[in-house]
PDB file of C-alpha atoms and ligand atoms in Angstrom:
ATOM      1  CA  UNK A   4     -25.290  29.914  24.235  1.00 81.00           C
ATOM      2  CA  UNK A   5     -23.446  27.615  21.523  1.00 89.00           C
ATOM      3  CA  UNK A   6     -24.603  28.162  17.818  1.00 92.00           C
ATOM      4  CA  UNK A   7     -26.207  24.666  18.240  1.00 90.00           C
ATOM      5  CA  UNK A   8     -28.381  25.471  21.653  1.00 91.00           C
ATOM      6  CA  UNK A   9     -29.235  28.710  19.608  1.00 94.00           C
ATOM      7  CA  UNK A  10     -30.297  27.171  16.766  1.00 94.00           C
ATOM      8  CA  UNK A  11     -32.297  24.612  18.100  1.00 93.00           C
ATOM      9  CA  UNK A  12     -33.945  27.770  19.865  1.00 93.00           C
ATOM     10  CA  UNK A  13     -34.470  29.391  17.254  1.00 95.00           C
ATOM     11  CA  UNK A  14     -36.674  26.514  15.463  1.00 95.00           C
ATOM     12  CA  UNK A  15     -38.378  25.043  18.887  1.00 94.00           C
ATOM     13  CA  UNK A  16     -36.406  22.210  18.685  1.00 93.00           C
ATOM     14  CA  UNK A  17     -35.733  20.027  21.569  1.00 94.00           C
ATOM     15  CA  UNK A  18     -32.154  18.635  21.270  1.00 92.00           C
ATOM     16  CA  UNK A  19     -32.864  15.299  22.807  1.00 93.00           C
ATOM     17  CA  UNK A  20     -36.019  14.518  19.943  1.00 93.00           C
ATOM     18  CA  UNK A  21     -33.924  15.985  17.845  1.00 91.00           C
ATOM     19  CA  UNK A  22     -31.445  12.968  17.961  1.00 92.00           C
ATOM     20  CA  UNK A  23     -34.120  10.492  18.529  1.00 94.00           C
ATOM     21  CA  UNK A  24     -35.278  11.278  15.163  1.00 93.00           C
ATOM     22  CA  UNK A  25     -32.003  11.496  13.560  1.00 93.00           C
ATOM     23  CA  UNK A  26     -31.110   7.799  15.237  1.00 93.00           C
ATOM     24  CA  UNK A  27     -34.529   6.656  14.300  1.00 95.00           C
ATOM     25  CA  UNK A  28     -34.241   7.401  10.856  1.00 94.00           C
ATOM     26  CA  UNK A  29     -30.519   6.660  10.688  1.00 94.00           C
ATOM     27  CA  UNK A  30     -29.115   9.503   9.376  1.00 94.00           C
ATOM     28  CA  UNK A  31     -26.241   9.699  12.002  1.00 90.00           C
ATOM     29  CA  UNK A  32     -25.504   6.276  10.104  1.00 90.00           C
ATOM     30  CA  UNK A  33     -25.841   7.894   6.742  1.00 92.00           C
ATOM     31  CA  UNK A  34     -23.819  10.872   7.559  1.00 92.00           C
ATOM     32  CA  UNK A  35     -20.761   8.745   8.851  1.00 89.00           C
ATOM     33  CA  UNK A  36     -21.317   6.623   5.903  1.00 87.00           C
ATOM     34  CA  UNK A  37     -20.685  10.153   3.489  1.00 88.00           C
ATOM     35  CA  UNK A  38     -18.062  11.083   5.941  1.00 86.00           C
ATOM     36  CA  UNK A  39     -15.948   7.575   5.181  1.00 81.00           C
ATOM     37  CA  UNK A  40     -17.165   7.910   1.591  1.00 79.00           C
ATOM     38  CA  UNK A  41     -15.457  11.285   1.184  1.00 80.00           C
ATOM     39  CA  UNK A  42     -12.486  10.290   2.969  1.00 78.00           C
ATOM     40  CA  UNK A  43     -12.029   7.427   0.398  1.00 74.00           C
ATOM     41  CA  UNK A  44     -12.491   9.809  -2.790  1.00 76.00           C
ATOM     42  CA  UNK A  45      -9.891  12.137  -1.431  1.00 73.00           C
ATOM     43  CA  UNK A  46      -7.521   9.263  -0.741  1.00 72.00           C
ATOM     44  CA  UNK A  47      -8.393   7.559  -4.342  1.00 72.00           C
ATOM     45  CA  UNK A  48      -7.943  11.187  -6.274  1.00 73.00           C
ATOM     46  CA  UNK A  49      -4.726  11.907  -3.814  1.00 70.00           C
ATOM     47  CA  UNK A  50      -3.302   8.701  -5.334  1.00 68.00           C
ATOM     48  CA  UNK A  51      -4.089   9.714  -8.682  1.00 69.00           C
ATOM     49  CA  UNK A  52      -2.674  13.222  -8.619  1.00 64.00           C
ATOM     50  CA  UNK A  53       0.619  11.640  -6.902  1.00 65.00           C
ATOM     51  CA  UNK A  54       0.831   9.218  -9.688  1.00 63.00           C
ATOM     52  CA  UNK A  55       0.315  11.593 -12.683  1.00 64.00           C
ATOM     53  CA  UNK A  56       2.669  14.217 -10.756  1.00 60.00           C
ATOM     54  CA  UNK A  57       5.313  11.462 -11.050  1.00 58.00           C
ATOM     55  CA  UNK A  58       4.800  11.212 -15.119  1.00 58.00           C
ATOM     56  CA  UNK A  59       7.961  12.407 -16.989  1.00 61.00           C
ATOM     57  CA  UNK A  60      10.130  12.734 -13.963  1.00 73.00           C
ATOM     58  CA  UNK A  61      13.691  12.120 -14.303  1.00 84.00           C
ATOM     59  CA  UNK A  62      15.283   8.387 -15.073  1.00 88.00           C
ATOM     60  CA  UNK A  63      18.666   8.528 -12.854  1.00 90.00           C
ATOM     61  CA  UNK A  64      20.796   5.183 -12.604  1.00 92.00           C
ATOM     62  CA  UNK A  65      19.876   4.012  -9.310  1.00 93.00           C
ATOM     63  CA  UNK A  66      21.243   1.163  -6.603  1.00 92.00           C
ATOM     64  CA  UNK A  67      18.121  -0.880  -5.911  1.00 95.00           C
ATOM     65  CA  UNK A  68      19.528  -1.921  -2.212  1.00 96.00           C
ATOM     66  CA  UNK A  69      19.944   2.177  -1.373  1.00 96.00           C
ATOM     67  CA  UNK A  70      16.111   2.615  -3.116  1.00 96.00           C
ATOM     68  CA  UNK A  71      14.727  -0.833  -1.149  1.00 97.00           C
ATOM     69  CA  UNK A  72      16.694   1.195   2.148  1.00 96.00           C
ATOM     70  CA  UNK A  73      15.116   4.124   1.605  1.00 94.00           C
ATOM     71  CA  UNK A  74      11.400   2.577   0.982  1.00 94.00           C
ATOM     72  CA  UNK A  75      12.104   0.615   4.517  1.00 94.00           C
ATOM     73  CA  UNK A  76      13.231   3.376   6.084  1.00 91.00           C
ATOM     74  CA  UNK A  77       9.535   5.374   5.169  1.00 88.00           C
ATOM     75  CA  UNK A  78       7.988   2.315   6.007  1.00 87.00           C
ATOM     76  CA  UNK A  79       8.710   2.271   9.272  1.00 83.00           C
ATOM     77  CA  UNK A  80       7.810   5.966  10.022  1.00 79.00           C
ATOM     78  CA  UNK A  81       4.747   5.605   8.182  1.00 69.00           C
ATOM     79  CA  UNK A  82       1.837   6.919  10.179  1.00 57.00           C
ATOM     80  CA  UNK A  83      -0.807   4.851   8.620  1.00 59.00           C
ATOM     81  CA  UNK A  84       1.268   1.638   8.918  1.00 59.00           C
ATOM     82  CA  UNK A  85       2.206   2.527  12.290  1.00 53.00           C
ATOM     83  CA  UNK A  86      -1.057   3.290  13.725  1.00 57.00           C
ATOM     84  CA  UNK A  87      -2.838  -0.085  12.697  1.00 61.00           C
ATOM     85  CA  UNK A  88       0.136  -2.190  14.395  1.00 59.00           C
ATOM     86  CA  UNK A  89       3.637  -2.007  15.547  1.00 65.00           C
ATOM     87  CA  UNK A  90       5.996  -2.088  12.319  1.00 71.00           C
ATOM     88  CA  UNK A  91       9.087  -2.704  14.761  1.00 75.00           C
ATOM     89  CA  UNK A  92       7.590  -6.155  15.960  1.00 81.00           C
ATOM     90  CA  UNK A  93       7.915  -7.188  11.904  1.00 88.00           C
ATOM     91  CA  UNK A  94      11.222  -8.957  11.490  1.00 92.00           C
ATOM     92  CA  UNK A  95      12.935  -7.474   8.226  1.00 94.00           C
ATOM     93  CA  UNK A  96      15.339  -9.605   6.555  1.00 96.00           C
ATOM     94  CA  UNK A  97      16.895  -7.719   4.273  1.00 97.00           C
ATOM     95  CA  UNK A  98      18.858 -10.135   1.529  1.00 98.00           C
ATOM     96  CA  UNK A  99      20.729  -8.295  -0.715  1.00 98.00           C
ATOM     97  CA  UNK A 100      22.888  -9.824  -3.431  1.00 97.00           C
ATOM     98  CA  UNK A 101      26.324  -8.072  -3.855  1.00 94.00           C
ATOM     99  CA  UNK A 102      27.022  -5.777  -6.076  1.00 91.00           C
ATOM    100  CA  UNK A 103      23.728  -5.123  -7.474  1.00 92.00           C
ATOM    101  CA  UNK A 104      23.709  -3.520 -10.915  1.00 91.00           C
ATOM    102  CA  UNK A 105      22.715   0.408 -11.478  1.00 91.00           C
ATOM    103  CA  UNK A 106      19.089   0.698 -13.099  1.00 94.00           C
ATOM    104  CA  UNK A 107      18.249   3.113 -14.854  1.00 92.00           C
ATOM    105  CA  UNK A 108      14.674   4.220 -13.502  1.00 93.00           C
ATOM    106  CA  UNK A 109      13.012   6.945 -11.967  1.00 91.00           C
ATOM    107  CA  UNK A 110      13.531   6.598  -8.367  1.00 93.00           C
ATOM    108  CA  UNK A 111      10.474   8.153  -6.432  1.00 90.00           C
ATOM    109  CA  UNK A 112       8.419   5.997  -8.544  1.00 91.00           C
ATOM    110  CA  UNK A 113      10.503   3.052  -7.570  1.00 95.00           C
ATOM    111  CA  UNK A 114      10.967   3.436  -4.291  1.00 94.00           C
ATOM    112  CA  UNK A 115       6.956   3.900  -4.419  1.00 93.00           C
ATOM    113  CA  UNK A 116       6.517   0.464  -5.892  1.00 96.00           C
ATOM    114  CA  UNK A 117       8.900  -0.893  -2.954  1.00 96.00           C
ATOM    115  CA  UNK A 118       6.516   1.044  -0.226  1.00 94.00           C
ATOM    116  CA  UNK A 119       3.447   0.018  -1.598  1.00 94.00           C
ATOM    117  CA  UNK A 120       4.635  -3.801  -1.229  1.00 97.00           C
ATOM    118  CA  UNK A 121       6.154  -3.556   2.188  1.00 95.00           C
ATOM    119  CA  UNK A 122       2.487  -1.655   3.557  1.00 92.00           C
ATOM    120  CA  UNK A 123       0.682  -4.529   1.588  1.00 94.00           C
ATOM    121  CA  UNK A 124       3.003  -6.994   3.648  1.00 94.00           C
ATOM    122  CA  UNK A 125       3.061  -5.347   6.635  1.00 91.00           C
ATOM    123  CA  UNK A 126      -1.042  -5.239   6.585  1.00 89.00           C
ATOM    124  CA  UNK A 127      -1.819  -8.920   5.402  1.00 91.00           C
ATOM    125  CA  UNK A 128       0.631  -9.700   8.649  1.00 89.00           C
ATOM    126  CA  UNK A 129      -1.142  -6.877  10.971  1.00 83.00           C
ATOM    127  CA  UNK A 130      -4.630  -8.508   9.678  1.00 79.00           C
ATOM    128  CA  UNK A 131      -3.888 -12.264  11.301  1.00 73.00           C
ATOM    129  CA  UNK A 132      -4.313 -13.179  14.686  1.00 60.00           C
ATOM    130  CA  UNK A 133      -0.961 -11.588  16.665  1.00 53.00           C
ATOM    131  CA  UNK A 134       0.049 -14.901  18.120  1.00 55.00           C
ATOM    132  CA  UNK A 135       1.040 -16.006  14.532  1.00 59.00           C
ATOM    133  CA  UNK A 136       4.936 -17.307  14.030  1.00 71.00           C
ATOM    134  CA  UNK A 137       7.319 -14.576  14.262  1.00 87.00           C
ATOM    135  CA  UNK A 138       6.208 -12.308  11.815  1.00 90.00           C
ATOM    136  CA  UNK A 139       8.703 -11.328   8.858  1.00 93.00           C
ATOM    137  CA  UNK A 140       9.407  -9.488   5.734  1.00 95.00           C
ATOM    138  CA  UNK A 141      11.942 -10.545   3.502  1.00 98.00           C
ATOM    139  CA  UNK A 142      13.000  -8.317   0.735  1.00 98.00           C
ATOM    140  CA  UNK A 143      15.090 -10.146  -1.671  1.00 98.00           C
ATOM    141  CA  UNK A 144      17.409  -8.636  -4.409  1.00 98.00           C
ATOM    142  CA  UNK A 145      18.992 -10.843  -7.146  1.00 97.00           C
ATOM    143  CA  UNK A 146      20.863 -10.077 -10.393  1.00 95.00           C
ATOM    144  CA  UNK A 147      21.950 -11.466 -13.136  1.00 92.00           C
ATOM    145  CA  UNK A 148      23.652  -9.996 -16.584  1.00 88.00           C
ATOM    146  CA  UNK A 149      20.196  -8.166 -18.258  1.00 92.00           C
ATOM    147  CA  UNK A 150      18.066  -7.984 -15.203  1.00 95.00           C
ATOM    148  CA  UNK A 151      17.638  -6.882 -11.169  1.00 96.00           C
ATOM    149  CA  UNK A 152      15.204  -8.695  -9.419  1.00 97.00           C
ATOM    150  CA  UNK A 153      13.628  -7.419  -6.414  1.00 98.00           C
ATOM    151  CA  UNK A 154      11.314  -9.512  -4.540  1.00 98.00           C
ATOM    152  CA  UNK A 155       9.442  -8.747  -1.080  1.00 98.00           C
ATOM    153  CA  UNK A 156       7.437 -12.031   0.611  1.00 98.00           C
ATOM    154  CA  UNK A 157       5.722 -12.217   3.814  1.00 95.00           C
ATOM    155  CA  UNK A 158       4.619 -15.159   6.037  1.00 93.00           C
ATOM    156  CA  UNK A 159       1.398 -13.407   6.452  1.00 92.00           C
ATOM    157  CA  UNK A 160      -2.271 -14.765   5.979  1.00 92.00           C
ATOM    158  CA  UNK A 161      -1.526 -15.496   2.182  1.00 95.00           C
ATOM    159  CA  UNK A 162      -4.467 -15.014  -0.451  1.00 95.00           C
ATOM    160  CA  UNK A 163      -6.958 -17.416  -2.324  1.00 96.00           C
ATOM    161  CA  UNK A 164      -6.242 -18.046  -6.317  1.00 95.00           C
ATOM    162  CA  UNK A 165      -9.140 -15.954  -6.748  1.00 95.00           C
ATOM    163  CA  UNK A 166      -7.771 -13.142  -5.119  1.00 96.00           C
ATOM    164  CA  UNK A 167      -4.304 -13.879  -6.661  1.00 96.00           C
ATOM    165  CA  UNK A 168      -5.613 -13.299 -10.382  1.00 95.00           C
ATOM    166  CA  UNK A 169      -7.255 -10.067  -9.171  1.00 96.00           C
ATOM    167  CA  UNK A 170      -4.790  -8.125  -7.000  1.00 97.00           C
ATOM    168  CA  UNK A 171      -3.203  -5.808 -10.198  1.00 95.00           C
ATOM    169  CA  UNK A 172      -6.452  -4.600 -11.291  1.00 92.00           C
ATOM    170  CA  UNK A 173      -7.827  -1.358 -10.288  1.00 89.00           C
ATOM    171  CA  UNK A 174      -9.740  -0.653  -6.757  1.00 88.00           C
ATOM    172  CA  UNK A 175      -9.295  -4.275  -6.373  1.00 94.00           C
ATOM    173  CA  UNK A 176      -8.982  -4.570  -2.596  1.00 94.00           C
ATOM    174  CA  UNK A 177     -10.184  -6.704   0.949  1.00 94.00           C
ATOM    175  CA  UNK A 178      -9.591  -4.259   3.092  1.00 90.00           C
ATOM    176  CA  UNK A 179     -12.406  -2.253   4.590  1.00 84.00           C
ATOM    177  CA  UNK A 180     -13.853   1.487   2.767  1.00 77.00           C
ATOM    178  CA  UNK A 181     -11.806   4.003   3.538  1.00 74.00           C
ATOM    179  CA  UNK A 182      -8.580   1.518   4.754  1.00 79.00           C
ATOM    180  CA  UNK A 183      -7.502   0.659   1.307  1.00 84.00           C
ATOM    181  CA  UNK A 184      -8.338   1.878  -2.125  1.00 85.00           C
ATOM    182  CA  UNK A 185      -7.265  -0.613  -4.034  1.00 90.00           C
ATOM    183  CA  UNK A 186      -4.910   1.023  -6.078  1.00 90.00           C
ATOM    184  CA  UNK A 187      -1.383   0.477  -4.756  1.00 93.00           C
ATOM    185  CA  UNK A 188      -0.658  -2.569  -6.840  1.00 95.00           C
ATOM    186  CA  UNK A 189      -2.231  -1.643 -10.326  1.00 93.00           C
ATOM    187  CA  UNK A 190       0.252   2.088  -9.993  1.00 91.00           C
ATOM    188  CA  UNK A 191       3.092  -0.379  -9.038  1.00 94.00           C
ATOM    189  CA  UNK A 192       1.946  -2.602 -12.061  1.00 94.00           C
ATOM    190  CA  UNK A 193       1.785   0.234 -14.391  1.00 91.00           C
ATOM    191  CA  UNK A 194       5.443   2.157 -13.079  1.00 92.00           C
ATOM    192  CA  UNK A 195       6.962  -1.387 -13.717  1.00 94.00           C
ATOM    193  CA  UNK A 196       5.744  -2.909 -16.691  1.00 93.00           C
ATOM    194  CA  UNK A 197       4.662   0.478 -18.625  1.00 89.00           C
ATOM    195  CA  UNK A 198       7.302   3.328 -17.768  1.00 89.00           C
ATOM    196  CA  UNK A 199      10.283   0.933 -16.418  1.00 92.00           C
ATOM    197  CA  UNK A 200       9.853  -2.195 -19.432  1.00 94.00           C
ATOM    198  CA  UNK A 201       9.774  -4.588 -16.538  1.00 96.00           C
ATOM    199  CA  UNK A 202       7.901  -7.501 -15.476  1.00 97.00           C
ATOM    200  CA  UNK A 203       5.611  -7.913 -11.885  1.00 98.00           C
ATOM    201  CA  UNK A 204       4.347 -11.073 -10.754  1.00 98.00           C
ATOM    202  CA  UNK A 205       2.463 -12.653  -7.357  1.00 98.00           C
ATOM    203  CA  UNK A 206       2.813 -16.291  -6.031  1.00 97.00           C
ATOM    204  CA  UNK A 207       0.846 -16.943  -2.946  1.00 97.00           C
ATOM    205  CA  UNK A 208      -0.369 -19.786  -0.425  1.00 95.00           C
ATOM    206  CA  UNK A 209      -2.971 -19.477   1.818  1.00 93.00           C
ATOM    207  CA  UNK A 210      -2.061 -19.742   5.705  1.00 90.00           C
ATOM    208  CA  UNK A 211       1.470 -19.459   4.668  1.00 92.00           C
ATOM    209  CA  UNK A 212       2.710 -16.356   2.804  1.00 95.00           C
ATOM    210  CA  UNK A 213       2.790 -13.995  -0.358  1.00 97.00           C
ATOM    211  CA  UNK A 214       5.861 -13.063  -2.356  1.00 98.00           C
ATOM    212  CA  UNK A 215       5.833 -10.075  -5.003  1.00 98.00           C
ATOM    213  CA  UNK A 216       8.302  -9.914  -7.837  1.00 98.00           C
ATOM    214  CA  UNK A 217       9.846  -6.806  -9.472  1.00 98.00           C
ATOM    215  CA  UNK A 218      12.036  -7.461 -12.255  1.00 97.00           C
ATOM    216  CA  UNK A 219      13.712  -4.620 -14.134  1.00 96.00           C
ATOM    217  CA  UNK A 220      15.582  -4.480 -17.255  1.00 94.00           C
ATOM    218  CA  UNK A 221      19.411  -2.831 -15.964  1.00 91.00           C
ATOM    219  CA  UNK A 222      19.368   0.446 -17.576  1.00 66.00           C
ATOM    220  CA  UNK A 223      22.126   1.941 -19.868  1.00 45.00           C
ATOM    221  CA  UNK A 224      24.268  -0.935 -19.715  1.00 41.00           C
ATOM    222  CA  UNK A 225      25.684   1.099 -16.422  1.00 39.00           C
ATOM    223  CA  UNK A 226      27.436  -1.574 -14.242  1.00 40.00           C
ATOM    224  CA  UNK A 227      29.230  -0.878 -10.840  1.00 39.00           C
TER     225      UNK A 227
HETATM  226  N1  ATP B 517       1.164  -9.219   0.913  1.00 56.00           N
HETATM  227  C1  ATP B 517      -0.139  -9.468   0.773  1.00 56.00           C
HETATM  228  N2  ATP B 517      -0.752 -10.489   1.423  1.00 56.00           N
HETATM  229  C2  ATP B 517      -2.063 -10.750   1.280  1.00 56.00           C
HETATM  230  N3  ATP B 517      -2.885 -10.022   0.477  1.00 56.00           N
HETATM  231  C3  ATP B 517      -2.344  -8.994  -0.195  1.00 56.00           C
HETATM  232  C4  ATP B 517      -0.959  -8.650  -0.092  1.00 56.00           C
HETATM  233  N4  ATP B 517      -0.730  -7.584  -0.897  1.00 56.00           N
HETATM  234  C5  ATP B 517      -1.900  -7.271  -1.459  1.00 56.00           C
HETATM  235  N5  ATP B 517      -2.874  -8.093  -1.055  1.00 56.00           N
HETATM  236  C6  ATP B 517      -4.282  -8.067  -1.497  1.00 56.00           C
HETATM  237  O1  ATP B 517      -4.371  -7.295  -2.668  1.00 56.00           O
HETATM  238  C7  ATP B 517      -5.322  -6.245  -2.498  1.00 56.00           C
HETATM  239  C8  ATP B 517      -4.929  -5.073  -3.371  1.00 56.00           C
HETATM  240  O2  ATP B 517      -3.736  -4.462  -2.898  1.00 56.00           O
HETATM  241  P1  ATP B 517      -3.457  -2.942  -3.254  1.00 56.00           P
HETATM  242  O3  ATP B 517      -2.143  -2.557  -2.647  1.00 56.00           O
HETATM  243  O4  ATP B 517      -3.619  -2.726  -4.717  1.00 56.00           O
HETATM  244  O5  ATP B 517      -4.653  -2.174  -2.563  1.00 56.00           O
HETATM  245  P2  ATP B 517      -4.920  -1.984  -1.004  1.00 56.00           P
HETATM  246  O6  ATP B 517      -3.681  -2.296  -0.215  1.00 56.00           O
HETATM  247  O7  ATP B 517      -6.155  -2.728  -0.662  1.00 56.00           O
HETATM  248  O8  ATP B 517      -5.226  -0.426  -0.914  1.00 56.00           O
HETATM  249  P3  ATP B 517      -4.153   0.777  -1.146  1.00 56.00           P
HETATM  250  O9  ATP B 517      -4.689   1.544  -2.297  1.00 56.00           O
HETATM  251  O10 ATP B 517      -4.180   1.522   0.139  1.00 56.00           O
HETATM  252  O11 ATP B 517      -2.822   0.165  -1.451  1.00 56.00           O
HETATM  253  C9  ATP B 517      -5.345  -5.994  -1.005  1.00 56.00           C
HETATM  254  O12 ATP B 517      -6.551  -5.395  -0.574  1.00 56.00           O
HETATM  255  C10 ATP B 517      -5.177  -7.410  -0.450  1.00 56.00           C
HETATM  256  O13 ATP B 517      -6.398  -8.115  -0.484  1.00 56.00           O
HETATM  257 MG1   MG B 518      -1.797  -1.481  -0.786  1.00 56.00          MG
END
């Protein structure tokens, strides 16, 4: 006899009222709802810890087309990202500027920043209707004497103002609990603009597209 039947046995339970009452009263609904609940505090703290791991790690001079590589590279094994669509029906345009500058930054939390933009893109084009225009990522890199510029713009669903003004804060998300914690753009805000002196920025249209914007100071006066 399972430890269930047993139990139910034990206390002159019938199994069938048993879930009667528990659907009645909705507590198969409340216990999913602590199940997802959990799920999302594990994923929220998980960030965390990964973030605060990442504090006082090395600063190497890096190429920002082999970090953008790499980040595309996870991207597309991703299991998360994978599951919710197909990541190989996204066209990725990769358009690299030559001989792009060495930065001086530490490259795990880089090549997190670039990850956490290309699953943002990759879901605002996974959440429109499939029969959209040929989907597409473009990640951009630019340079000029001070600065490396990395940019990564979709022709997903786009965002409202409102939205726009709000996506760098904190647990700021759209997506639904336990799908996104809202957190992947206010680490990538803090990595840049705190522990890399650089600047992150958002334009947006609605129905057409979102670009982000990385720029970083190059480091050490390193050049190729
Ligand atoms: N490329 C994009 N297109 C449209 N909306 C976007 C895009 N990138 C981000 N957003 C909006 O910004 C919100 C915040 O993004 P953020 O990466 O911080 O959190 P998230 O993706 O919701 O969750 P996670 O913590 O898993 O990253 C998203 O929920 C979404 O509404
Ligand atoms: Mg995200």
């Amino acid at each position: 006899m399972s430890a269930n039947a047993q139990a139910l046995k034990n206390h002159k339970l019938d199994a069938q009222a048993m879930q009667g009452y528990l659907k009645e009263r909705k507590i198969d609904f409340m216990l999913e709802g602590i199940k997802v609940s959990g799920e999302r505090a594990a994923r929220v703290v998980g960030n965390m810890l990964s973030f605060s791991n990442r504090q006082g790690m090395e600063r190497t001079t890096c190429k920002l087309d082999e970090v953008a590589d790499d980040a595309l590279a996870l991207a597309s094994t991703d299991y998360d990202l994978t599951r919710s669509y197909d990541f190989k029906t996204i066209q990725i345009i990769r358009d690299y500027q030559k001989e792009m500058p060495m930065v001086l930054c530490v490259r795990s939390d880089i090549e997190q920043v670039v990850l956490n933009l290309v699953m943002n893109a990759a879901q605002a084009i996974g959440s429109t209707i499939r029969d959209v225009a040929a989907p597409r990522i473009v990640v951009r890199l630019r340079h000029d004497d001070d600065h490396a510029l990395l940019e990564v713009e979709d022709n997903g669903p786009g965002m409202t103002a409102l939205n726009m003004h709000r996506v760098f804060e904190p647990f700021f998300t759209t997506k639904e609990p336990g799908e996104g914690t809202g957190l992947g753009l206010s680490v990538s805000y803090f990595i840049v603009t705190k522990n890399h002196g650089g600047t992150m920025s958002v334009r947006s249209k609605l129905g057409e597209g979102t670009c982000f914007s990385v720029q970083l100071p190059v480091g050490g006066g390193v050049k190729e």
